XYZ file of C-alpha atoms in Angstrom:
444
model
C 16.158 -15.939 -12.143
C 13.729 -17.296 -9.990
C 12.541 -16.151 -6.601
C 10.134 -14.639 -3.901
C 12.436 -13.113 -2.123
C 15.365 -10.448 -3.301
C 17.294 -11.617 0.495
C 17.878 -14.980 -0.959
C 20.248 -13.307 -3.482
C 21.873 -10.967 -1.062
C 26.037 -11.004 -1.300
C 27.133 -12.656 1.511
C 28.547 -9.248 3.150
C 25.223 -7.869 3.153
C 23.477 -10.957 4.854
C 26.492 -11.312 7.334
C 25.899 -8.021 8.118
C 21.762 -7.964 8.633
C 22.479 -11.102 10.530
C 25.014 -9.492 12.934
C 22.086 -7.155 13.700
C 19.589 -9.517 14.231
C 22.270 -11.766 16.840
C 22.818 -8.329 18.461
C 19.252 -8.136 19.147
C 18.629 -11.792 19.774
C 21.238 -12.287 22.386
C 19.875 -8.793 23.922
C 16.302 -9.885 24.136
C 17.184 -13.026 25.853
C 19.529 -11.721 28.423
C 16.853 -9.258 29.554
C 13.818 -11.261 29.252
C 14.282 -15.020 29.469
C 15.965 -16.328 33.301
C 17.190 -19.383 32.029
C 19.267 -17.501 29.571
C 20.408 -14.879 31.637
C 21.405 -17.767 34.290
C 23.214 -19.770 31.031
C 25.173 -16.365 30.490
C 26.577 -15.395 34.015
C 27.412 -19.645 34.302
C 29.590 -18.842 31.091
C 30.965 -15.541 32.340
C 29.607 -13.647 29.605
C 26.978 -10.421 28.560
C 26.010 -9.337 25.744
C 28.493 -6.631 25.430
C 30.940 -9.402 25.316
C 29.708 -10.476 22.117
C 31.883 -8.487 19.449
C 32.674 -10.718 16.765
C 31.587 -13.903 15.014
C 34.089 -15.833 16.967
C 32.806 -14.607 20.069
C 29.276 -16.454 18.885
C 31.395 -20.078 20.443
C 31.170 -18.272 23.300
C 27.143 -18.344 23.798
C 25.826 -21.410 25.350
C 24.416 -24.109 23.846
C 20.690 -24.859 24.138
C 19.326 -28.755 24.278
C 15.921 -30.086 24.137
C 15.761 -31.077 27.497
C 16.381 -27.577 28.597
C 12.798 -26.812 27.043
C 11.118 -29.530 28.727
C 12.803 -28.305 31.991
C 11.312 -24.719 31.604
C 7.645 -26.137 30.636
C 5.517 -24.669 29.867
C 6.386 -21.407 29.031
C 9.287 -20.542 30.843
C 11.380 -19.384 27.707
C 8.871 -16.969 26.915
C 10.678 -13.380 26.234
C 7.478 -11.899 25.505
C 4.250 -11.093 27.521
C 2.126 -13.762 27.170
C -0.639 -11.311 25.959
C 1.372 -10.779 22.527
C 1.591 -14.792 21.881
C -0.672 -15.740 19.125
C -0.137 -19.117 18.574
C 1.568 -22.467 20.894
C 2.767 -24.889 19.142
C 4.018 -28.287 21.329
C 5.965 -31.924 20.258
C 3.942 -35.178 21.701
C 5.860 -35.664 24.733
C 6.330 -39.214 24.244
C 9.493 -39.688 26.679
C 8.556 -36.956 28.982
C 6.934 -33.513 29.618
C 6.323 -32.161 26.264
C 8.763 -28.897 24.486
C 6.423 -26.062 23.617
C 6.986 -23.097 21.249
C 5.212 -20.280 21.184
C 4.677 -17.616 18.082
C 4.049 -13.624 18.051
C 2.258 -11.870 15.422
C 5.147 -10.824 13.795
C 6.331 -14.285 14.587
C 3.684 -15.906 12.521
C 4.153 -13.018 9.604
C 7.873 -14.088 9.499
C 7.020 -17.748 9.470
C 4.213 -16.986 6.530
C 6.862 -15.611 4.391
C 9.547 -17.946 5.157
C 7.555 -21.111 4.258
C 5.896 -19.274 1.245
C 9.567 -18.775 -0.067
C 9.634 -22.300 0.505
C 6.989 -23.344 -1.186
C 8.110 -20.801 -4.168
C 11.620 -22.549 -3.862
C 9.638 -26.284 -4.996
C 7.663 -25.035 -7.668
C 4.717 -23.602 -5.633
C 2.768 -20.407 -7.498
C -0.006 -18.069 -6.563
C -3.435 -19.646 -7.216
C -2.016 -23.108 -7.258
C -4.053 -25.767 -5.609
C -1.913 -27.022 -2.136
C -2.979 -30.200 -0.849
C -1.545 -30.504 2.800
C -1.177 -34.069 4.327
C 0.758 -33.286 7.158
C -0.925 -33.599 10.003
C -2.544 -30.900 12.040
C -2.672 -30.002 15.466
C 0.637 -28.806 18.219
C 3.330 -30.859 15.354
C 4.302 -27.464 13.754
C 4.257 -29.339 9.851
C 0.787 -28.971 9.096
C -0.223 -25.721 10.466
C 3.163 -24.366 9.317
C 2.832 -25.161 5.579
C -0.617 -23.740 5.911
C 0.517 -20.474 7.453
C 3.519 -20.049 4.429
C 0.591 -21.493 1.649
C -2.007 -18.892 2.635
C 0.874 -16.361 2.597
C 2.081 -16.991 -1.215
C -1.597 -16.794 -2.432
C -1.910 -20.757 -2.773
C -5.252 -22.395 -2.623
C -4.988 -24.495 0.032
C -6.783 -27.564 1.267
C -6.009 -28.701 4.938
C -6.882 -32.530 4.362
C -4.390 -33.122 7.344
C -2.650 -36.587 7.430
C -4.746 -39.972 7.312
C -8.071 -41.519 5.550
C -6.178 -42.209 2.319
C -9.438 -42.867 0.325
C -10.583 -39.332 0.932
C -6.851 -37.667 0.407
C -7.192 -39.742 -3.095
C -10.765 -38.328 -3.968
C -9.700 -34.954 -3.111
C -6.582 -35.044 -5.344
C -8.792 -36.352 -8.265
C -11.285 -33.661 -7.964
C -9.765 -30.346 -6.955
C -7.056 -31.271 -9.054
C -3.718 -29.916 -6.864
C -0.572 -29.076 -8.171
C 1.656 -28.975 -5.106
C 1.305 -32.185 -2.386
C 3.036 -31.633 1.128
C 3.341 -34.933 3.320
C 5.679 -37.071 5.091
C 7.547 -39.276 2.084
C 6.639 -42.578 3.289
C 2.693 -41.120 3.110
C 3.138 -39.597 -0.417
C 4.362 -43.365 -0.877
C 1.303 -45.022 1.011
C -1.080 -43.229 -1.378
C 0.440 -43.611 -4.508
C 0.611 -47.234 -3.579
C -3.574 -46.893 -2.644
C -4.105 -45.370 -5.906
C -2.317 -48.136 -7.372
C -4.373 -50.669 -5.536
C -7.748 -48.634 -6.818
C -6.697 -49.073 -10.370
C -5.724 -45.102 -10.708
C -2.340 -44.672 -11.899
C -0.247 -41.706 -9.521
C 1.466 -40.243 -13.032
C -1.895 -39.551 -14.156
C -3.114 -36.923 -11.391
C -2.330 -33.166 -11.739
C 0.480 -33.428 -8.941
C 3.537 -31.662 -10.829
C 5.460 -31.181 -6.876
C 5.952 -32.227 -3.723
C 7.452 -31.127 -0.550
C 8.562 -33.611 1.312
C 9.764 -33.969 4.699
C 9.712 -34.524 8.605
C 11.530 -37.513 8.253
C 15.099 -38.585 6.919
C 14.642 -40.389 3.299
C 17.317 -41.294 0.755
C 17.564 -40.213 -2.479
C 16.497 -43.695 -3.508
C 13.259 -43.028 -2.152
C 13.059 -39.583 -3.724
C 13.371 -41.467 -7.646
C 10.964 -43.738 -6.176
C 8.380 -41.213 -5.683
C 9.084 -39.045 -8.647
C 8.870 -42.001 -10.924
C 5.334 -43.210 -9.598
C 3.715 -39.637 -9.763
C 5.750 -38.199 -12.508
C 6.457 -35.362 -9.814
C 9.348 -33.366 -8.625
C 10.146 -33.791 -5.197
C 11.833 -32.067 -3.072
C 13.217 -32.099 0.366
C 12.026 -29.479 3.538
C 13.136 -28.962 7.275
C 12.399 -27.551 10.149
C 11.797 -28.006 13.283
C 9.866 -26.738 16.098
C 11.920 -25.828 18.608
C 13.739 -23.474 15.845
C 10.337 -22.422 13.839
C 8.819 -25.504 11.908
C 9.092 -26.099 8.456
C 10.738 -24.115 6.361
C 14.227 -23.257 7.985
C 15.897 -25.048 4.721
C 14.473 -26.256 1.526
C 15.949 -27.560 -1.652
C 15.114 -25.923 -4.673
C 13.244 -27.521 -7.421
C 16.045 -26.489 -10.090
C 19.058 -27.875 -8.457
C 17.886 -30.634 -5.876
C 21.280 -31.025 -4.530
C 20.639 -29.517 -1.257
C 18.626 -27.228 1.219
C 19.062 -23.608 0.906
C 19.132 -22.196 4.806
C 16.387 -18.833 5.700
C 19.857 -17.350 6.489
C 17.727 -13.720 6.969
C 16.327 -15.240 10.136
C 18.363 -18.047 11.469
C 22.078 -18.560 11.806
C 23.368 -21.665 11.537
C 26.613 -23.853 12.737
C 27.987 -27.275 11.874
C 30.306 -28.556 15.589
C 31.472 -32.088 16.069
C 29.192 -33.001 18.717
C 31.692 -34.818 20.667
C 34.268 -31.694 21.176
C 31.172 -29.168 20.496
C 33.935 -27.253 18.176
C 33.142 -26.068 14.726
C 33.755 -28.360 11.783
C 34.632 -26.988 8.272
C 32.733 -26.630 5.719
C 31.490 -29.176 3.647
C 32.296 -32.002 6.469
C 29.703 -33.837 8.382
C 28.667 -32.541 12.229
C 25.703 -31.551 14.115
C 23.487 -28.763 13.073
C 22.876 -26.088 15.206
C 20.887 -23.000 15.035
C 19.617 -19.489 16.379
C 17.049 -17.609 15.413
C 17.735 -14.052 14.397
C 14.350 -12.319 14.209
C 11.900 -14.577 16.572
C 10.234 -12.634 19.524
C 7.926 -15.074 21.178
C 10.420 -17.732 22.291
C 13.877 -17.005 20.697
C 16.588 -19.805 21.100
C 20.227 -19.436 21.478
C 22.535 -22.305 19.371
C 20.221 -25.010 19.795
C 21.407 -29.070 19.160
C 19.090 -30.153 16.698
C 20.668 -33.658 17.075
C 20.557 -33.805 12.958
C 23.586 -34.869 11.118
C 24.226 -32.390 8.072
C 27.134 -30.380 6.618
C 27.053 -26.428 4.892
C 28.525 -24.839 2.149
C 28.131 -21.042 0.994
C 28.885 -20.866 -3.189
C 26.400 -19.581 -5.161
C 23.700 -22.314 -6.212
C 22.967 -22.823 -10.184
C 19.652 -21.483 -9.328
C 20.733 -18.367 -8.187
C 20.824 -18.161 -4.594
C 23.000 -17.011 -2.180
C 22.204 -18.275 0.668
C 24.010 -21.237 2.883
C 22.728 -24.188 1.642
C 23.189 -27.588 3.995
C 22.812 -31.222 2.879
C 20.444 -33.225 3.255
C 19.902 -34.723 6.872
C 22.118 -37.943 7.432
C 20.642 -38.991 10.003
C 19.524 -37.842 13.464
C 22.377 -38.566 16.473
C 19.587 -40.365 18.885
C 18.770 -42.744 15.717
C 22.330 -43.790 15.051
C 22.583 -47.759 15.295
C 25.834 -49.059 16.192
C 25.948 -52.809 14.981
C 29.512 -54.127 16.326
C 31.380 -51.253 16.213
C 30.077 -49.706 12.758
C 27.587 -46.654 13.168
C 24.754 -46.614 10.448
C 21.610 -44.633 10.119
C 18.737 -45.964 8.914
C 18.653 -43.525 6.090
C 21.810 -45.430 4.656
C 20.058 -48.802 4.905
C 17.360 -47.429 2.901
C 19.344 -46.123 0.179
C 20.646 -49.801 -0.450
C 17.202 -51.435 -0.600
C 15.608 -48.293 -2.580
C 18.173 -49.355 -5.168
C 17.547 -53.236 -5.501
C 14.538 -53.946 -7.993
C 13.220 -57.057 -6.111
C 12.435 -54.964 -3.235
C 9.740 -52.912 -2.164
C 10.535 -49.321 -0.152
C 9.166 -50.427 2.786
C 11.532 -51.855 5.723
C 12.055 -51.983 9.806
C 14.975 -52.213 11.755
C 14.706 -54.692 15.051
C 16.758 -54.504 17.640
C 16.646 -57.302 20.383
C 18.952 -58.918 23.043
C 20.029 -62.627 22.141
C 22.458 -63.415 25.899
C 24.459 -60.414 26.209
C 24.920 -59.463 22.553
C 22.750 -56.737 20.312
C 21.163 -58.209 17.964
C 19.677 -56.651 14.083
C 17.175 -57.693 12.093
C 15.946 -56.453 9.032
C 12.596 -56.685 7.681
C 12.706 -55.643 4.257
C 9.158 -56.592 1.424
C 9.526 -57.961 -1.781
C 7.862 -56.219 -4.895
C 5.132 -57.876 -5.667
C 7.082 -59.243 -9.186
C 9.032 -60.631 -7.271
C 7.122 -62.457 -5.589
C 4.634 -63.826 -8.246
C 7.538 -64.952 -9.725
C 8.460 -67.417 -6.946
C 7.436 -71.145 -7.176
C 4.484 -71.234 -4.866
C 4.897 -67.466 -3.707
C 7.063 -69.321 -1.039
C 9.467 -66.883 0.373
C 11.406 -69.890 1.544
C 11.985 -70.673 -1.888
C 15.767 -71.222 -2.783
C 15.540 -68.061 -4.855
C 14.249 -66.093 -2.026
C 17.252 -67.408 0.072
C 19.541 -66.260 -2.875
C 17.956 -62.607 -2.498
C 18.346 -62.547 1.374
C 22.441 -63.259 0.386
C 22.803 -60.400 -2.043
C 21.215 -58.138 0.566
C 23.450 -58.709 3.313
C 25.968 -58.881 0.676
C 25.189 -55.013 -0.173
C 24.708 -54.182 3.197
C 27.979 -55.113 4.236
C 29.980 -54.041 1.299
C 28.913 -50.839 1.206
C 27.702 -50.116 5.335
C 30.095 -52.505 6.526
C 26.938 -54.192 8.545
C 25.937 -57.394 9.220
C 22.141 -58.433 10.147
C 19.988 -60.896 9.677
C 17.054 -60.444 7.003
C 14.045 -61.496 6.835
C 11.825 -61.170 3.988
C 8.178 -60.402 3.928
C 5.200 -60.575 1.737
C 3.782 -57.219 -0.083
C 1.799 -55.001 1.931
C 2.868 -56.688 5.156
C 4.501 -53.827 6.425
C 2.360 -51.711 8.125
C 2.152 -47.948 6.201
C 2.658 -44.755 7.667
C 0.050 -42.541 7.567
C 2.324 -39.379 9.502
C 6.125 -40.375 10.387
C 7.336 -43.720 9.552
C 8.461 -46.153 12.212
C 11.788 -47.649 11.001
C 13.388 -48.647 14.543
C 11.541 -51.170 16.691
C 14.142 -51.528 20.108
C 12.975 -54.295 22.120
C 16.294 -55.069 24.096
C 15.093 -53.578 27.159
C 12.290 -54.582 29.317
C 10.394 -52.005 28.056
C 9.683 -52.360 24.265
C 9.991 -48.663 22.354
C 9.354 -47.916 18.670
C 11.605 -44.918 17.007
């Protein structure tokens, strides 16, 4: 049996019960210390003290990102802000940015919770880390350093970008454990490629991988290059950062939840009501144990669904599924609602394609119109007469693609194929949704 911490075999009585504690305290703590809470509370009717059972937890309100950009900058604070440590922030793209904010113990919870993490993929003490996610307010990089330096991991904070260098450093400090976005793990095995170095060959044996939705398509994809396991972590900042969930390297067949420090619900997010488990719905979570900026049942916005048996591995704790998709990235083409994620998992699977796609979005009169944009391999495309992607065999590919797309996501789009290496490659988050039907052109 496996495992940095004894919690993550606790029987479910005991961790219902040290979670009840740490609600108790939560819901406390924000009452007394944080307005906008105490406001959200009287508008519901409710105190504390009316919070006896786990049913009465419906009764809390629910927190949504905008409600942290309305209380910016530090608004939500329930501590002094001489006992904050550390401020984390997201880029504020479409508006005022949502910052997060860390105490001491804060951070020393956070340390342990991504080390157990990290221990959960096949991370050891006095493993090399190499940690391409990026650095800076985005919680990933920073927050896998934090849990790295924490489980005794020698760690080297290369951040995300110049590919060359990442690839030199991997050659010669020789890492065992790689943390990046997928579709960068993907750029630089494709660069090694490219440089005549072949991925299998390094001394990667894992990687956690996350900050983005990916299929399990893309996850054989990956493995098979490096001859790596790979394995899947969330978080997200408004919660913690990484590390609320992550899949263990035994089992891979979903993320098992810090339940010790965050409690977590799966509603419909049309009625808001609870969904059993095992059935898809909106993940929603509070923290148990933060001090800095504690948060009440916030939306994530991420599609995912729970169970509670005991994993193979060992572990008790809730384990959810890997994210579907998030709500605000849900395409609806005629009717049918598809996340990109799915769309992936078709291509992933079709040899003559690369992993590498966009979605386009456009007005044509008054109706929505999709395109993909999907590579060849380059195989593929040597073999065609001429490397002409107009070819007749080319045509014949773009058929069986829509032909998979609609059988099995009931979609319809146009497809257009593209030359290797024409995409452009992510170097952080990919960019898979390119929605130009409104004056204003916006990327996803």
């Amino acid at each position: 049996m496996s495992t940095f911490s004894e919690r993550e075999h606790w029987s479910r009585s005991r961790m219902k019960d040290f979670q009840w504690e740490g609600l108790k305290k939560t819901v406390e703590r924000v009452y007394n210390h944080v307005p906008f809470y105490r406001e959200s509370f009287q508008q519901s009717s409710i105190t504390p003290d009316d919070i006896q059972s786990w049913e009465d937890v419906q009764q809390l309100p629910f927190t949504k990102k905008h409600h942290l950009r309305e209380n910016y900058p530090f608004n939500l604070l329930a501590t002094p802000m001489e006992e904050v440590v550390r401020i984390h922030a997201s880029s504020g793209t479409s508006g005022k940015p949502t910052v997060v904010a860390y105490s001491r113990n804060d951070m020393d919870h956070w340390g342990e919770i991504v080390a157990r993490a990290i221990y959960m993929a096949g991370g050891r003490k006095g493993d090399v880390l190499h940690n391409a996610y990026g650095y800076g307010l985005f919680t990933g990089g920073l927050g896998l350093h934090v849990g790295s330096e924490h489980l005794g991991c020698a760690t080297v904070p290369i951040s995300g970008g110049n590919t060359s260098k990442q690839i030199t450093l991997i050659q010669d400090f020789k890492p065992r454990v790689i943390c990046s976005t997928p579709s960068y793990l993907l750029n630089i095995g494709e660069t090694m490629k490219n440089m005549g170095i072949a991925p299998a060959s390094t001394s990667l044996k894992h990687a956690i991988l996350g900050a983005e939705p990916w299929s399990e398509q893309m996850r054989k994809t990956i493995e098979n290059m490096f001859d790596i396991k790979a394995s899947d972590i969330y978080g997200l900042s408004e919660v913690m950062g990484p590390g609320v969930a992550m899949e263990c390297a035994e089992c891979q067949d979903g993320l098992h939840i810090a339940d010790d420090h965050f409690l977590v619900e799966v509603i419909n997010p049309d009625t808001l009501e609870p969904v059993p488990d095992g059935e898809d719905g909106e993940l929603v979570f509070t923290s148990l144990t933060k001090e800095a900026l504690p948060i009440i049942r916030y939306r994530t916005g991420d599609i995912s669904s729970i169970t509670r048996e005991t994993c193979a591995c060992g572990r008790t704790t809730t384990k959810m599924s890997r994210i579907k998709g998030r709500l605000d990235d849900m395409l609806i083409i005629r009717g049918v609602n598809v996340f990109p994620s799915e769309i992936e998992r078709y291509i992933c699977g079709m040899d003559e394609l690369a992993p590498h796609y966009q979605i386009h979005l456009q007005k044509k009169g008054v109706m929505d119109h999709v395109e993909l944009h999907v590579e060849v391999c380059e195989k593929f495309f040597a073999s065609l007469p001429e490397q002409n992607l107009n070819d007749s065999i080319a045509h014949e590919l773009v058929r069986k693609i829509q032909k998979v797309l609609k059988m099995e996501a009931l979609v319809s789009m146009e497809v257009t194929l593209k030359e290797p290496k024409t995409i452009p490659r992510s170097e952080g988050k990919a960019k898979r949704i390119f929605d130009t039907r409104s004056s204003l052109s916006a990327s996803l």
